[in-house]
Short mmCIF file of C-alpha atoms in Angstrom, two decimals:
data_model
loop_
_atom_site.label_atom_id
_atom_site.label_comp_id
_atom_site.label_asym_id
_atom_site.label_seq_id
_atom_site.Cartn_x
_atom_site.Cartn_y
_atom_site.Cartn_z
CA UNK A 1 100.49 72.33 83.29
CA UNK A 2 100.15 74.21 86.59
CA UNK A 3 102.43 75.78 88.79
CA UNK A 4 104.87 73.98 90.45
CA UNK A 5 104.82 75.59 93.92
CA UNK A 6 108.85 75.36 95.73
CA UNK A 7 108.81 74.40 99.58
CA UNK A 8 111.02 77.35 100.91
CA UNK A 9 111.94 79.65 103.81
CA UNK A 10 111.97 83.56 104.39
CA UNK A 11 113.61 83.57 107.92
CA UNK A 12 116.12 81.57 109.43
CA UNK A 13 118.53 79.51 106.65
CA UNK A 14 116.36 81.93 104.24
CA UNK A 15 116.38 79.31 100.65
CA UNK A 16 114.31 80.92 98.87
CA UNK A 17 115.45 81.53 95.19
CA UNK A 18 113.48 82.17 91.94
CA UNK A 19 113.76 79.89 88.85
CA UNK A 20 114.94 81.20 85.79
CA UNK A 21 111.77 81.66 84.50
CA UNK A 22 110.46 83.72 87.65
CA UNK A 23 114.16 85.37 87.29
CA UNK A 24 112.65 86.85 83.84
CA UNK A 25 108.92 87.64 84.80
CA UNK A 26 110.38 89.67 87.84
CA UNK A 27 108.46 93.13 87.97
CA UNK A 28 111.71 95.32 87.47
CA UNK A 29 110.91 98.90 88.97
CA UNK A 30 112.91 101.37 87.17
CA UNK A 31 112.03 101.88 83.37
CA UNK A 32 114.74 104.81 83.11
CA UNK A 33 117.98 104.79 84.35
CA UNK A 34 117.17 107.07 87.83
CA UNK A 35 114.54 107.31 90.56
CA UNK A 36 112.01 109.86 91.67
CA UNK A 37 109.02 109.53 93.27
CA UNK A 38 105.63 110.32 90.92
CA UNK A 39 102.28 109.58 90.94
CA UNK A 40 102.58 106.62 88.65
CA UNK A 41 99.80 104.76 88.73
CA UNK A 42 98.07 103.03 85.78
CA UNK A 43 95.15 101.14 84.77
CA UNK A 44 95.45 97.68 86.30
CA UNK A 45 95.19 95.54 82.70
CA UNK A 46 96.78 92.54 81.12
CA UNK A 47 100.10 91.83 80.78
CA UNK A 48 101.95 89.57 78.48
CA UNK A 49 101.34 85.83 79.05
CA UNK A 50 103.92 84.67 81.57
CA UNK A 51 104.08 88.14 83.00
CA UNK A 52 103.23 88.70 86.23
CA UNK A 53 100.55 91.24 84.67
CA UNK A 54 99.00 88.39 82.84
CA UNK A 55 96.16 87.58 85.27
CA UNK A 56 94.58 89.95 88.02
CA UNK A 57 95.72 88.49 90.65
CA UNK A 58 99.40 86.60 90.21
CA UNK A 59 99.93 83.03 91.49
CA UNK A 60 103.36 81.76 91.82
CA UNK A 61 106.16 79.29 92.45
CA UNK A 62 106.30 80.76 95.77
CA UNK A 63 102.72 80.94 96.80
CA UNK A 64 102.52 77.63 99.04
CA UNK A 65 105.39 78.94 101.32
CA UNK A 66 104.33 82.24 101.46
CA UNK A 67 101.27 81.15 102.65
CA UNK A 68 102.63 79.45 105.12
CA UNK A 69 105.48 82.31 106.35
CA UNK A 70 101.94 83.93 106.85
CA UNK A 71 100.50 81.34 109.43
CA UNK A 72 103.87 81.65 111.24
CA UNK A 73 103.60 85.37 111.34
CA UNK A 74 100.01 85.99 112.39
CA UNK A 75 100.55 82.42 115.19
CA UNK A 76 103.83 85.14 116.90
CA UNK A 77 101.54 88.59 116.62
CA UNK A 78 97.85 88.39 115.73
CA UNK A 79 97.40 92.15 115.42
CA UNK A 80 98.87 91.80 111.94
CA UNK A 81 95.04 91.59 111.08
CA UNK A 82 92.92 93.46 112.09
CA UNK A 83 89.76 94.86 110.84
CA UNK A 84 87.40 97.36 112.72
CA UNK A 85 83.69 96.34 112.90
CA UNK A 86 82.07 98.30 110.39
CA UNK A 87 84.76 96.41 107.52
CA UNK A 88 83.12 93.32 107.48
CA UNK A 89 81.19 93.33 104.20
CA UNK A 90 84.19 95.08 102.77
CA UNK A 91 85.76 91.64 103.76
CA UNK A 92 83.41 90.01 101.90
CA UNK A 93 83.74 91.97 99.15
CA UNK A 94 87.43 91.31 99.30
CA UNK A 95 86.98 87.59 99.92
CA UNK A 96 84.36 87.40 96.32
CA UNK A 97 87.15 88.87 94.33
CA UNK A 98 90.65 86.87 95.51
CA UNK A 99 88.21 84.03 95.11
CA UNK A 100 86.87 84.66 91.61
CA UNK A 101 90.09 86.00 90.35
CA UNK A 102 92.16 82.51 91.62
CA UNK A 103 89.14 80.22 89.77
CA UNK A 104 89.00 81.80 86.86
CA UNK A 105 92.74 82.35 86.15
CA UNK A 106 94.18 79.39 87.66
CA UNK A 107 91.58 76.01 87.99
CA UNK A 108 93.76 73.89 87.66
CA UNK A 109 94.27 74.77 91.50
CA UNK A 110 91.72 76.90 92.08
CA UNK A 111 87.59 76.11 92.40
CA UNK A 112 84.38 77.74 93.38
CA UNK A 113 80.78 76.80 92.93
CA UNK A 114 78.25 78.88 93.68
CA UNK A 115 74.28 77.73 94.20
CA UNK A 116 72.87 81.20 95.52
CA UNK A 117 74.44 82.01 98.60
CA UNK A 118 75.96 78.83 99.27
CA UNK A 119 79.28 78.40 98.10
CA UNK A 120 81.96 75.79 97.31
CA UNK A 121 85.85 76.64 97.67
CA UNK A 122 88.63 74.45 96.46
CA UNK A 123 92.40 75.26 97.51
CA UNK A 124 94.40 72.81 96.05
CA UNK A 125 97.80 73.78 96.90
CA UNK A 126 96.36 74.42 100.40
CA UNK A 127 94.18 71.15 100.45
CA UNK A 128 91.17 73.76 101.72
CA UNK A 129 87.77 72.10 100.56
CA UNK A 130 85.70 74.40 102.41
CA UNK A 131 81.11 75.17 102.41
CA UNK A 132 80.17 78.10 103.23
CA UNK A 133 77.65 80.89 103.44
CA UNK A 134 78.64 83.77 101.43
CA UNK A 135 77.67 86.50 104.16
CA UNK A 136 77.39 84.47 107.64
CA UNK A 137 80.33 85.42 109.29
CA UNK A 138 79.56 81.61 111.44
CA UNK A 139 80.22 79.76 108.29
CA UNK A 140 83.88 80.26 108.21
CA UNK A 141 86.70 79.75 110.39
CA UNK A 142 88.04 83.34 110.64
CA UNK A 143 86.68 86.30 109.66
CA UNK A 144 85.82 86.89 105.45
CA UNK A 145 88.77 88.91 105.16
CA UNK A 146 91.85 86.37 107.37
CA UNK A 147 90.24 83.78 105.61
CA UNK A 148 90.94 84.45 101.89
CA UNK A 149 94.19 86.12 102.59
CA UNK A 150 95.80 83.50 105.02
CA UNK A 151 95.14 82.09 101.08
CA UNK A 152 96.75 84.92 98.89
CA UNK A 153 100.00 86.43 98.30
CA UNK A 154 100.24 89.92 99.67
CA UNK A 155 99.21 92.31 102.25
CA UNK A 156 95.58 93.46 101.87
CA UNK A 157 94.67 96.80 103.12
CA UNK A 158 90.79 97.62 103.25
CA UNK A 159 89.83 101.04 103.03
CA UNK A 160 86.58 102.79 103.38
CA UNK A 161 85.95 105.83 101.81
CA UNK A 162 84.33 108.52 103.37
CA UNK A 163 84.57 112.17 104.20
CA UNK A 164 86.61 112.33 100.59
CA UNK A 165 89.09 110.57 102.17
CA UNK A 166 90.08 106.48 102.66
CA UNK A 167 90.84 105.33 106.09
CA UNK A 168 93.07 102.44 106.42
CA UNK A 169 90.29 100.33 109.07
CA UNK A 170 91.15 96.64 107.82
CA UNK A 171 94.18 95.08 106.61
CA UNK A 172 96.64 92.07 106.74
CA UNK A 173 100.21 92.56 106.54
CA UNK A 174 102.42 90.40 107.05
CA UNK A 175 105.25 91.16 104.40
CA UNK A 176 105.51 94.96 105.20
CA UNK A 177 108.36 97.25 103.81
CA UNK A 178 108.49 98.63 107.60
CA UNK A 179 105.11 99.97 108.23
CA UNK A 180 103.03 99.07 111.19
CA UNK A 181 99.20 98.41 110.26
CA UNK A 182 98.63 97.80 113.92
CA UNK A 183 99.99 101.66 114.76
CA UNK A 184 98.16 103.25 110.95
CA UNK A 185 94.70 101.39 111.33
CA UNK A 186 92.07 103.84 111.57
CA UNK A 187 94.13 106.55 109.74
CA UNK A 188 92.90 108.59 106.67
CA UNK A 189 95.43 108.64 103.61
CA UNK A 190 97.50 111.66 104.05
CA UNK A 191 98.01 110.14 107.92
CA UNK A 192 99.16 106.74 107.09
CA UNK A 193 101.84 108.16 104.92
CA UNK A 194 103.07 111.46 106.98
CA UNK A 195 106.34 109.49 107.78
CA UNK A 196 107.37 109.29 103.77
CA UNK A 197 109.50 112.01 103.35
CA UNK A 198 109.62 114.64 99.61
CA UNK A 199 106.18 113.41 98.12
CA UNK A 200 104.01 115.93 100.48
CA UNK A 201 106.00 118.66 99.18
CA UNK A 202 105.66 117.41 95.70
CA UNK A 203 101.94 117.16 96.44
CA UNK A 204 102.00 113.43 95.32
CA UNK A 205 98.98 112.07 98.33
CA UNK A 206 97.07 115.11 97.01
CA UNK A 207 96.85 113.70 93.33
CA UNK A 208 96.96 110.13 93.95
CA UNK A 209 94.28 110.43 96.49
CA UNK A 210 91.99 112.41 94.20
CA UNK A 211 93.05 108.97 91.64
CA UNK A 212 92.10 106.81 93.88
CA UNK A 213 88.24 107.73 95.20
CA UNK A 214 87.56 107.78 91.61
CA UNK A 215 88.67 104.16 91.19
CA UNK A 216 85.26 102.34 89.39
CA UNK A 217 84.34 99.03 90.13
CA UNK A 218 85.25 96.49 87.23
CA UNK A 219 88.85 99.06 86.54
CA UNK A 220 91.41 98.44 89.00
CA UNK A 221 94.78 99.96 89.28
CA UNK A 222 98.34 100.02 90.33
CA UNK A 223 101.68 100.69 90.76
CA UNK A 224 105.44 99.66 91.86
CA UNK A 225 106.89 100.66 94.84
CA UNK A 226 110.28 99.31 95.81
CA UNK A 227 113.00 98.58 98.35
CA UNK A 228 115.62 96.50 99.49
CA UNK A 229 115.49 93.72 101.64
CA UNK A 230 118.90 91.92 103.06
CA UNK A 231 117.84 87.93 103.21
CA UNK A 232 115.01 86.82 101.93
CA UNK A 233 112.81 88.21 104.13
CA UNK A 234 109.33 88.85 104.13
CA UNK A 235 108.09 89.71 107.46
CA UNK A 236 110.45 93.08 107.63
CA UNK A 237 107.68 94.94 109.76
CA UNK A 238 108.51 97.47 111.97
CA UNK A 239 107.48 95.39 115.10
CA UNK A 240 110.60 92.37 114.37
CA UNK A 241 112.76 95.74 113.63
CA UNK A 242 115.38 94.88 116.30
CA UNK A 243 115.34 91.15 115.73
CA UNK A 244 115.91 91.73 111.62
CA UNK A 245 117.85 95.13 111.44
CA UNK A 246 121.26 94.00 112.25
CA UNK A 247 120.84 91.90 109.07
CA UNK A 248 122.25 95.40 107.54
CA UNK A 249 125.15 95.39 108.99
CA UNK A 250 126.25 91.76 107.30
CA UNK A 251 126.46 92.90 103.41
CA UNK A 252 130.16 92.73 102.78
CA UNK A 253 131.49 92.62 98.91
CA UNK A 254 131.91 89.34 99.04
CA UNK A 255 128.07 88.05 100.13
CA UNK A 256 126.19 91.06 98.39
CA UNK A 257 125.17 88.83 96.06
CA UNK A 258 123.05 86.72 97.74
CA UNK A 259 121.63 88.42 100.89
CA UNK A 260 120.57 91.97 98.89
CA UNK A 261 117.69 91.49 97.76
CA UNK A 262 115.76 94.49 95.25
CA UNK A 263 112.02 93.82 96.81
CA UNK A 264 109.37 95.30 94.69
CA UNK A 265 105.65 95.95 96.01
CA UNK A 266 103.40 95.82 93.21
CA UNK A 267 100.07 97.30 94.54
CA UNK A 268 96.94 97.08 93.01
CA UNK A 269 93.31 99.38 93.21
CA UNK A 270 90.01 98.06 93.16
CA UNK A 271 86.38 99.33 94.42
CA UNK A 272 84.63 96.27 95.85
CA UNK A 273 81.08 96.53 95.54
CA UNK A 274 78.90 96.42 98.08
CA UNK A 275 80.60 98.73 100.69
CA UNK A 276 82.07 100.87 97.98
CA UNK A 277 85.47 100.79 99.83
CA UNK A 278 88.37 99.98 98.04
CA UNK A 279 91.19 97.31 98.50
CA UNK A 280 94.62 97.80 98.18
CA UNK A 281 96.65 94.04 97.95
CA UNK A 282 100.06 95.27 98.03
CA UNK A 283 102.28 92.33 96.59
CA UNK A 284 106.04 91.78 97.71
CA UNK A 285 108.51 90.21 95.12
CA UNK A 286 111.60 89.40 95.94
CA UNK A 287 115.25 88.91 93.59
CA UNK A 288 119.10 88.40 94.78
CA UNK A 289 121.53 90.62 93.27
CA UNK A 290 122.76 87.46 91.32
CA UNK A 291 120.03 86.45 90.07
CA UNK A 292 119.29 90.27 88.92
CA UNK A 293 122.30 90.67 86.98
CA UNK A 294 121.54 88.01 84.91
CA UNK A 295 119.82 90.45 82.87
CA UNK A 296 122.35 92.73 81.89
CA UNK A 297 120.00 95.74 81.44
CA UNK A 298 118.80 95.14 85.01
CA UNK A 299 122.27 95.15 86.09
CA UNK A 300 123.66 98.18 84.46
CA UNK A 301 120.45 100.15 85.71
CA UNK A 302 120.22 99.08 89.20
CA UNK A 303 123.89 99.82 89.68
CA UNK A 304 123.00 103.63 88.18
CA UNK A 305 119.68 104.14 89.92
CA UNK A 306 121.30 103.37 93.67
CA UNK A 307 123.86 105.29 92.72
CA UNK A 308 122.26 108.58 91.55
CA UNK A 309 119.68 108.14 94.41
CA UNK A 310 118.54 111.28 97.00
CA UNK A 311 120.04 110.60 99.89
CA UNK A 312 116.67 111.37 102.41
CA UNK A 313 115.17 108.33 99.64
CA UNK A 314 118.22 106.12 100.23
CA UNK A 315 117.56 106.80 104.61
CA UNK A 316 114.07 106.25 103.98
CA UNK A 317 114.53 103.36 102.64
CA UNK A 318 116.94 101.62 105.09
CA UNK A 319 119.75 102.08 102.39
CA UNK A 320 122.23 103.87 104.00
CA UNK A 321 124.74 101.22 105.96
CA UNK A 322 125.27 99.25 102.89
CA UNK A 323 124.67 101.00 99.97
CA UNK A 324 128.29 101.96 99.04
CA UNK A 325 129.34 98.39 99.38
CA UNK A 326 126.34 97.57 97.35
CA UNK A 327 126.93 100.60 94.49
CA UNK A 328 130.68 99.28 94.14
CA UNK A 329 129.51 95.58 93.65
CA UNK A 330 127.00 96.70 91.46
CA UNK A 331 130.02 98.67 88.76
CA UNK A 332 131.41 95.24 88.05
CA UNK A 333 128.03 94.56 86.05
CA UNK A 334 128.15 98.01 84.62
CA UNK A 335 130.04 98.34 81.79
CA UNK A 336 128.75 102.07 80.72
CA UNK A 337 126.75 100.94 77.83
CA UNK A 338 123.13 102.67 77.28
CA UNK A 339 119.98 101.09 77.69
CA UNK A 340 116.88 100.00 75.82
CA UNK A 341 114.19 102.30 77.63
CA UNK A 342 111.36 100.17 79.32
CA UNK A 343 111.24 97.79 82.46
CA UNK A 344 111.91 94.18 80.67
CA UNK A 345 115.42 92.44 80.89
CA UNK A 346 115.73 92.36 77.26
CA UNK B 1 102.95 125.67 120.15
CA UNK B 2 104.82 123.09 118.61
CA UNK B 3 107.06 123.59 115.68
CA UNK B 4 105.46 122.76 112.03
CA UNK B 5 105.70 118.69 111.85
CA UNK B 6 104.15 115.97 109.85
CA UNK B 7 100.72 115.48 108.75
CA UNK B 8 99.76 112.88 110.91
CA UNK B 9 100.62 115.08 114.13
CA UNK B 10 97.61 116.94 115.51
CA UNK B 11 96.69 120.45 115.17
CA UNK B 12 95.25 122.35 118.18
CA UNK B 13 93.67 125.47 118.03
CA UNK B 14 92.35 127.45 121.15
CA UNK B 15 89.08 126.69 123.56
CA UNK B 16 86.41 129.26 122.76
CA UNK B 17 82.80 129.58 124.44
CA UNK B 18 81.10 127.23 121.93
CA UNK B 19 77.11 127.06 121.47
CA UNK B 20 74.77 124.76 123.32
CA UNK B 21 73.94 124.09 127.10
CA UNK B 22 76.17 121.37 128.22
CA UNK B 23 79.69 121.57 128.09
CA UNK B 24 82.40 119.17 129.32
CA UNK B 25 85.81 120.62 129.81
CA UNK B 26 89.26 118.10 130.58
CA UNK B 27 92.09 119.34 131.45
CA UNK B 28 95.61 119.01 132.96
CA UNK B 29 98.36 120.76 134.69
CA UNK B 30 98.39 124.57 132.82
CA UNK B 31 95.69 123.30 130.70
CA UNK B 32 93.33 124.70 133.36
CA UNK B 33 94.94 128.53 132.27
CA UNK B 34 93.05 127.57 129.47
CA UNK B 35 89.86 127.16 130.21
CA UNK B 36 90.32 130.05 133.07
CA UNK B 37 90.98 132.43 130.15
CA UNK B 38 88.12 131.52 127.74
CA UNK B 39 85.60 131.95 130.84
CA UNK B 40 86.44 135.51 130.69
CA UNK B 41 85.02 135.49 126.74
CA UNK B 42 82.06 133.20 127.74
CA UNK B 43 78.65 134.58 128.18
CA UNK B 44 76.79 134.48 131.91
CA UNK B 45 75.71 131.44 132.95
CA UNK B 46 77.86 129.24 130.84
CA UNK B 47 79.48 126.96 133.66
CA UNK B 48 76.04 126.15 134.91
CA UNK B 49 76.00 123.86 132.82
CA UNK B 50 79.59 122.95 132.74
CA UNK B 51 81.56 119.92 133.67
CA UNK B 52 85.14 120.16 134.54
CA UNK B 53 88.01 116.93 135.00
CA UNK B 54 90.82 118.42 136.19
CA UNK B 55 94.74 116.39 137.03
CA UNK B 56 96.57 118.78 138.41
CA UNK B 57 99.78 117.42 138.21
CA UNK B 58 102.23 119.31 139.80
CA UNK B 59 100.91 122.64 138.57
CA UNK B 60 100.41 125.14 141.21
CA UNK B 61 97.50 124.48 143.31
CA UNK B 62 95.37 128.07 143.27
CA UNK B 63 94.90 126.71 139.60
CA UNK B 64 92.48 123.90 141.30
CA UNK B 65 90.49 126.86 143.18
CA UNK B 66 90.21 128.88 140.46
CA UNK B 67 88.44 126.38 138.14
CA UNK B 68 86.20 125.83 140.68
CA UNK B 69 85.35 129.80 141.13
CA UNK B 70 83.64 129.58 138.42
CA UNK B 71 80.68 127.14 139.63
CA UNK B 72 80.41 124.18 137.34
CA UNK B 73 77.82 122.40 138.13
CA UNK B 74 80.23 119.38 138.50
CA UNK B 75 83.91 119.38 139.26
CA UNK B 76 86.08 116.71 140.12
CA UNK B 77 89.88 116.73 140.70
CA UNK B 78 91.75 113.61 139.79
CA UNK B 79 95.26 112.52 141.23
CA UNK B 80 96.82 111.32 137.60
CA UNK B 81 94.45 110.86 133.59
CA UNK B 82 94.57 107.18 134.44
CA UNK B 83 92.27 107.32 137.31
CA UNK B 84 90.18 109.98 136.21
CA UNK B 85 89.39 107.66 132.65
CA UNK B 86 86.83 105.41 134.25
CA UNK B 87 84.81 108.48 135.44
CA UNK B 88 84.93 110.18 131.82
CA UNK B 89 84.41 107.03 129.60
CA UNK B 90 81.32 107.28 131.93
CA UNK B 91 80.47 110.80 131.27
CA UNK B 92 80.67 110.56 127.63
CA UNK B 93 79.13 106.95 127.14
CA UNK B 94 75.95 108.92 129.27
CA UNK B 95 76.23 111.98 127.79
CA UNK B 96 73.37 113.62 125.72
CA UNK B 97 73.61 115.04 122.36
CA UNK B 98 75.33 118.37 121.26
CA UNK B 99 77.63 118.14 124.60
CA UNK B 100 80.26 120.15 123.77
CA UNK B 101 84.21 118.86 124.70
CA UNK B 102 86.83 121.01 125.60
CA UNK B 103 90.53 119.94 126.17
CA UNK B 104 92.95 121.36 127.44
CA UNK B 105 96.40 120.66 128.64
CA UNK B 106 99.56 118.41 127.93
CA UNK B 107 99.74 116.22 124.84
CA UNK B 108 99.06 112.75 126.57
CA UNK B 109 95.98 114.19 128.50
CA UNK B 110 94.24 115.97 125.37
CA UNK B 111 94.94 112.22 123.39
CA UNK B 112 93.60 110.36 125.87
CA UNK B 113 90.62 112.63 126.76
CA UNK B 114 89.67 111.93 122.62
CA UNK B 115 90.56 108.58 122.17
CA UNK B 116 88.00 108.37 125.11
CA UNK B 117 85.47 110.89 122.85
CA UNK B 118 86.15 109.01 119.80
CA UNK B 119 85.13 105.93 121.04
CA UNK B 120 82.00 107.22 122.63
CA UNK B 121 81.09 108.40 119.19
CA UNK B 122 81.83 112.05 119.10
CA UNK B 123 83.50 113.22 115.91
CA UNK B 124 87.13 114.67 116.19
CA UNK B 125 86.43 117.65 114.06
CA UNK B 126 84.03 118.98 116.44
CA UNK B 127 86.50 118.63 119.63
CA UNK B 128 88.12 121.91 121.01
CA UNK B 129 91.82 121.62 122.01
CA UNK B 130 94.48 123.68 123.53
CA UNK B 131 98.02 122.55 123.96
CA UNK B 132 99.54 124.29 127.14
CA UNK B 133 102.64 123.49 129.43
CA UNK B 134 104.96 120.11 128.92
CA UNK B 135 105.54 118.82 125.39
CA UNK B 136 106.17 115.37 127.03
CA UNK B 137 104.98 112.48 125.01
CA UNK B 138 103.51 109.43 125.17
CA UNK B 139 105.23 107.08 123.07
CA UNK B 140 103.88 103.59 122.06
CA UNK B 141 106.75 101.22 121.55
CA UNK B 142 105.69 99.85 117.92
CA UNK B 143 108.00 96.40 118.98
CA UNK B 144 106.58 95.37 122.60
CA UNK B 145 103.28 97.94 121.72
CA UNK B 146 103.31 99.04 125.66
CA UNK B 147 102.77 102.79 126.22
CA UNK B 148 105.64 104.85 127.46
CA UNK B 149 104.28 108.16 129.63
CA UNK B 150 105.93 111.69 130.32
CA UNK B 151 108.69 111.21 127.35
CA UNK B 152 110.69 114.17 127.41
CA UNK B 153 113.86 112.88 126.17
CA UNK B 154 115.58 111.34 122.51
CA UNK B 155 115.68 108.63 122.41
CA UNK B 156 113.89 106.93 125.47
CA UNK B 157 114.36 103.84 126.85
CA UNK B 158 110.39 101.47 127.12
CA UNK B 159 109.14 100.51 129.90
CA UNK B 160 108.15 97.73 129.58
CA UNK B 161 110.76 95.93 127.09
CA UNK B 162 113.79 98.11 127.65
CA UNK B 163 114.69 98.72 123.81
CA UNK B 164 115.81 102.32 122.88
CA UNK B 165 113.00 103.63 121.15
CA UNK B 166 113.41 106.77 118.99
CA UNK B 167 110.45 108.86 119.14
CA UNK B 168 108.66 109.57 115.71
CA UNK B 169 106.45 112.68 114.63
CA UNK B 170 103.62 109.50 113.46
CA UNK B 171 100.90 110.00 115.84
CA UNK B 172 98.01 107.96 116.09
CA UNK B 173 94.65 109.11 117.46
CA UNK B 174 93.74 105.78 117.50
CA UNK B 175 96.24 104.67 120.53
CA UNK B 176 96.45 108.38 121.48
CA UNK B 177 100.65 107.89 121.63
CA UNK B 178 103.91 108.63 119.32
CA UNK B 179 105.25 105.96 117.67
CA UNK B 180 108.60 104.78 119.28
CA UNK B 181 111.00 102.74 117.07
CA UNK B 182 113.83 101.08 118.28
CA UNK B 183 117.09 103.63 117.23
CA UNK B 184 119.88 101.03 117.67
CA UNK B 185 118.38 97.90 115.93
CA UNK B 186 121.13 97.50 113.47
CA UNK B 187 124.21 97.61 115.99
CA UNK B 188 122.64 98.01 119.20
CA UNK B 189 126.53 99.17 120.24
CA UNK B 190 125.48 102.28 119.27
CA UNK B 191 123.99 103.90 122.08
CA UNK B 192 122.95 107.61 121.57
CA UNK B 193 122.81 109.86 124.20
CA UNK B 194 119.23 110.94 125.30
CA UNK B 195 118.47 114.80 125.35
CA UNK B 196 115.94 116.44 126.30
CA UNK B 197 113.77 117.11 123.41
CA UNK B 198 109.37 117.45 124.57
CA UNK B 199 109.57 119.87 127.03
#
């Protein structure tokens, strides 16, 4: 019973890998053989057993090692976790959401006992057993957002809703695909998305904001986003770009299979009950090309998507330098056969 | 006017006299001309309730004299934006409800004064701004977080950590700066020449 947590690294020797079961459950983001931005938001309802959508908040075999990597990032750069003063209540909302979801979905690993405001939280994989008073910051070793997100995979953006907009007023961001919380904190929805090419002109953000402003409590939504990362590195922050950027020059036809990773973000959107804020968990899943092509369908499809991607999008996602090498490698896994509809690996 | 840009980039307007008894002007260099142009349209006695904080930088000295000739209730001339900030914060912190704020001059001046006003609880939409003079940018290095002032070239060397930075149009009101990201992070041997871009 329960998850077997891997001991692995996302830096230095990069020992991260997916088990065969986790390859099969990878949230492959392409439902057809091409890609363009779209408002691909759908209700966050339970998916098939064993999939990353089985539970509202997914915990997987990488949990313990990802939390160790987060602690390393925060020790190096405390600015990755920030909360403007009016966001503490939303932090408590988030703590409640994550604790109740984890305890309900994974009772063998997490338990939460509540007696009024007196809460008892046990996180067995991380060896945490804490009693605290809900709403009293002094009874936790960190603020509520930081406390619970040091125990939760993925980045978290806490948004305030006012003036018909959403404001990025708190967050913890250590596994991001190249955006800076420290720079973007305090911005509204349009401002923090300002650098994304093409999507503004297509009206994507106007429609997405309208949807998000109306997310109801108990009815979360989700979407997938993707990029690619060289080496299974979680911390691809702009802060450290000068440290990880050179990785992009190291891709050769011989090492594509284990160096190039598809990086998928499962973004979900939740209304918070006390603060009326929203939380966006941005959960990152990595899969190496060697692992991905164990599905013939995924191999064919990814080849076609990367080959036909508009240049602006390829540049924004940072693929330009190794794209040709990657396409050449993937082409050997694409026999031109048709692919079945849908995301699954067949 | 700066060219059309991305959404996080601030949009500046033109100063116009607002109703109210108390007015705070903060300007640098050619920003003085925006105040003088506005003064021509202001009702009699308008400047009796006005404070002017002015940083001449390398502007024509006669501009400061012409501002003084408006007979504001208070006139301060400072040697740099940094030197003027403590008293500006004090003025904003003790301001009475209904104070009107007018910012004119370089983007760096407008951004920093705006930041101080926001921290004092004044809503950014109630602040008037007018860009005049240099397009030089204040740039925050995303890597070391140091701010380089008066950036006119693309790329620019970070004054703090020395990385060669691409200056993005992405702008943070909270930091009052554009974002600088290492331009040759992937291959440090690539050194694109710096060209004048923000004059």
